[in-house]
């Protein structure tokens, strides 16, 4: 078991709109036991820039903002956010309080909130992995792959992994047991 967490980014009903995005949820459930804990983020569209600059008015309230029902029994902590990144005093304090130094990031959208989350954690000094086979983009595979390539460049190629890489990562000492 990794003495770190899996941070599931924005696996909410309103983002699970493509088969690729929907497929992330059962992967998280299937691999949750490999981690110390699974935490999640939820996005709420309250920033006027999303409406004004991107003309996007979804994810305000209701069913679309709810975490996928399949994750309810898996997620131990949830952090609400109003931006691409969940980096907030509440998240940072929780990570420090629980002595978490390693975070594996998964979720949707790879090219938006997943990337912002991974880069924010990296910038804050956490050993940060991105589980690429547990990420997807509602914009399609092209956006997902572009984001994965950018993440490989910016957090290190060996830190962009798949769930099947976890045993190797542990044996190399790249993640804390």
Short mmCIF file of C-alpha atoms in Angstrom, two decimals:
data_model
loop_
_atom_site.label_atom_id
_atom_site.label_comp_id
_atom_site.label_asym_id
_atom_site.label_seq_id
_atom_site.Cartn_x
_atom_site.Cartn_y
_atom_site.Cartn_z
CA UNK A 1 0.00 0.00 0.00
CA UNK A 2 1.32 3.45 -0.86
CA UNK A 3 1.69 5.67 2.21
CA UNK A 4 0.21 8.43 0.19
CA UNK A 5 -3.10 9.23 -1.33
CA UNK A 6 -4.90 8.90 -4.61
CA UNK A 7 -6.51 12.25 -5.37
CA UNK A 8 -9.49 11.76 -7.67
CA UNK A 9 -10.11 15.04 -9.48
CA UNK A 10 -13.66 16.08 -10.37
CA UNK A 11 -15.25 12.66 -10.91
CA UNK A 12 -18.65 14.32 -10.82
CA UNK A 13 -21.75 13.42 -12.79
CA UNK A 14 -21.51 16.52 -14.98
CA UNK A 15 -17.98 15.68 -16.13
CA UNK A 16 -18.64 11.99 -16.77
CA UNK A 17 -20.02 12.69 -20.23
CA UNK A 18 -17.87 10.54 -22.52
CA UNK A 19 -17.17 6.80 -22.36
CA UNK A 20 -13.52 7.57 -21.58
CA UNK A 21 -14.45 9.79 -18.64
CA UNK A 22 -16.99 7.28 -17.31
CA UNK A 23 -14.34 4.53 -17.50
CA UNK A 24 -12.12 6.33 -14.98
CA UNK A 25 -14.49 5.69 -12.06
CA UNK A 26 -14.31 1.86 -11.97
CA UNK A 27 -10.52 2.05 -12.29
CA UNK A 28 -10.34 4.25 -9.20
CA UNK A 29 -12.64 1.90 -7.29
CA UNK A 30 -10.65 -1.17 -8.36
CA UNK A 31 -7.29 0.29 -7.28
CA UNK A 32 -8.34 2.25 -4.19
CA UNK A 33 -7.00 -0.39 -1.80
CA UNK A 34 -3.46 0.18 -3.10
CA UNK A 35 -3.41 3.60 -1.45
CA UNK A 36 -3.43 4.80 2.13
CA UNK A 37 -6.55 6.84 1.32
CA UNK A 38 -8.54 8.15 -1.63
CA UNK A 39 -9.45 11.82 -1.53
CA UNK A 40 -11.54 13.68 -4.09
CA UNK A 41 -12.17 17.16 -5.41
CA UNK A 42 -15.44 18.63 -6.62
CA UNK A 43 -15.63 21.61 -8.93
CA UNK A 44 -18.33 24.26 -8.63
CA UNK A 45 -18.60 26.83 -11.42
CA UNK A 46 -18.83 30.08 -9.46
CA UNK A 47 -15.92 31.92 -11.10
CA UNK A 48 -17.33 34.47 -13.58
CA UNK A 49 -14.39 33.90 -15.94
CA UNK A 50 -15.74 30.50 -16.94
CA UNK A 51 -18.93 32.14 -18.16
CA UNK A 52 -17.38 35.35 -19.48
CA UNK A 53 -14.25 34.02 -21.19
CA UNK A 54 -15.08 30.39 -22.00
CA UNK A 55 -18.86 30.72 -22.33
CA UNK A 56 -19.27 27.74 -20.01
CA UNK A 57 -22.14 27.79 -17.52
CA UNK A 58 -22.32 24.16 -16.37
CA UNK A 59 -21.43 22.61 -13.01
CA UNK A 60 -23.16 25.23 -10.86
CA UNK A 61 -25.27 23.03 -8.57
CA UNK A 62 -27.44 19.95 -8.36
CA UNK A 63 -26.92 16.45 -9.71
CA UNK A 64 -24.16 17.45 -12.13
CA UNK A 65 -21.92 18.60 -9.26
CA UNK A 66 -22.35 15.43 -7.20
CA UNK A 67 -19.51 12.95 -6.95
CA UNK A 68 -20.10 9.73 -8.87
CA UNK A 69 -22.16 7.46 -6.63
CA UNK A 70 -19.68 4.59 -7.17
CA UNK A 71 -17.01 6.56 -5.28
CA UNK A 72 -19.02 7.30 -2.14
CA UNK A 73 -17.68 4.32 -0.19
CA UNK A 74 -14.13 4.80 -1.47
CA UNK A 75 -13.45 8.49 -0.86
CA UNK A 76 -12.45 9.43 2.68
CA UNK A 77 -12.07 13.22 2.22
CA UNK A 78 -13.53 15.66 -0.25
CA UNK A 79 -12.44 19.17 -1.16
CA UNK A 80 -14.67 21.59 -3.02
CA UNK A 81 -13.06 24.07 -5.38
CA UNK A 82 -14.02 27.02 -7.55
CA UNK A 83 -11.06 26.88 -9.95
CA UNK A 84 -9.00 24.48 -12.01
CA UNK A 85 -6.68 23.78 -9.11
CA UNK A 86 -7.69 22.51 -5.68
CA UNK A 87 -4.59 24.00 -4.06
CA UNK A 88 -6.07 25.72 -1.04
CA UNK A 89 -5.17 26.15 2.62
CA UNK A 90 -7.69 23.41 3.50
CA UNK A 91 -6.11 20.84 1.17
CA UNK A 92 -2.55 21.76 2.14
CA UNK A 93 -3.39 21.61 5.85
CA UNK A 94 -5.04 18.20 5.44
CA UNK A 95 -2.01 16.84 3.57
CA UNK A 96 0.35 18.17 6.24
CA UNK A 97 -1.84 17.01 9.15
CA UNK A 98 -1.95 13.47 7.74
CA UNK A 99 1.80 13.55 6.94
CA UNK A 100 1.12 12.86 3.26
CA UNK A 101 4.14 13.44 1.04
CA UNK A 102 3.14 11.41 -2.03
CA UNK A 103 0.04 12.14 -4.09
CA UNK A 104 -1.10 10.20 -7.15
CA UNK A 105 -3.51 12.27 -9.23
CA UNK A 106 -6.25 10.90 -11.48
CA UNK A 107 -9.58 12.12 -12.83
CA UNK A 108 -11.01 14.49 -15.43
CA UNK A 109 -10.24 16.62 -17.37
CA UNK A 110 -6.58 15.72 -17.95
CA UNK A 111 -6.01 18.94 -19.88
CA UNK A 112 -7.57 21.21 -17.26
CA UNK A 113 -8.11 20.35 -13.60
CA UNK A 114 -5.92 17.22 -13.49
CA UNK A 115 -2.98 19.13 -14.95
CA UNK A 116 -3.52 22.14 -12.69
CA UNK A 117 -3.74 19.83 -9.67
CA UNK A 118 -0.58 17.91 -10.52
CA UNK A 119 1.42 21.06 -11.19
CA UNK A 120 0.13 22.70 -8.01
CA UNK A 121 1.11 19.70 -5.89
CA UNK A 122 4.51 19.55 -7.60
CA UNK A 123 5.05 23.27 -6.95
CA UNK A 124 4.08 22.76 -3.29
CA UNK A 125 6.81 20.13 -2.90
CA UNK A 126 4.80 16.91 -2.91
CA UNK A 127 6.04 13.82 -4.72
CA UNK A 128 3.43 13.89 -7.46
CA UNK A 129 2.38 11.11 -9.81
CA UNK A 130 -0.26 11.24 -12.52
CA UNK A 131 -2.03 7.93 -13.17
CA UNK A 132 -2.53 8.35 -16.91
CA UNK A 133 -4.82 5.35 -17.40
CA UNK A 134 -7.15 6.79 -14.77
CA UNK A 135 -7.45 10.18 -16.47
CA UNK A 136 -9.54 11.33 -19.40
CA UNK A 137 -10.66 14.49 -21.11
CA UNK A 138 -14.20 15.35 -22.12
CA UNK A 139 -12.54 17.18 -25.01
CA UNK A 140 -11.34 13.86 -26.39
CA UNK A 141 -8.24 11.71 -26.63
CA UNK A 142 -6.23 14.41 -28.41
CA UNK A 143 -6.51 16.74 -25.40
CA UNK A 144 -5.80 13.91 -22.95
CA UNK A 145 -2.64 12.88 -24.82
CA UNK A 146 -1.42 16.46 -25.17
CA UNK A 147 -1.82 17.01 -21.43
CA UNK A 148 -0.04 13.75 -20.61
CA UNK A 149 2.91 14.82 -22.79
CA UNK A 150 3.06 18.22 -21.08
CA UNK A 151 2.91 16.57 -17.66
CA UNK A 152 5.75 14.19 -18.58
CA UNK A 153 7.86 17.21 -19.42
CA UNK A 154 6.89 19.24 -16.36
CA UNK A 155 6.77 16.73 -13.48
CA UNK A 156 9.08 14.06 -14.93
CA UNK A 157 8.37 11.21 -17.30
CA UNK A 158 8.79 8.52 -14.64
CA UNK A 159 6.08 10.21 -12.56
CA UNK A 160 3.40 9.76 -15.21
CA UNK A 161 2.40 6.16 -14.63
CA UNK A 162 -0.38 3.65 -15.08
CA UNK A 163 -1.97 1.61 -12.33
CA UNK A 164 0.00 -1.40 -13.60
CA UNK A 165 3.24 0.53 -12.88
CA UNK A 166 2.54 0.83 -9.15
CA UNK A 167 4.38 -2.35 -8.07
CA UNK A 168 7.47 -1.22 -10.01
CA UNK A 169 7.28 2.28 -8.54
CA UNK A 170 7.16 0.83 -5.05
CA UNK A 171 10.11 -1.50 -5.67
CA UNK A 172 12.20 1.41 -6.99
CA UNK A 173 11.38 3.46 -3.92
CA UNK A 174 9.72 6.19 -5.96
CA UNK A 175 6.66 6.14 -3.74
CA UNK A 176 6.48 5.87 0.02
CA UNK A 177 5.27 2.58 1.48
#
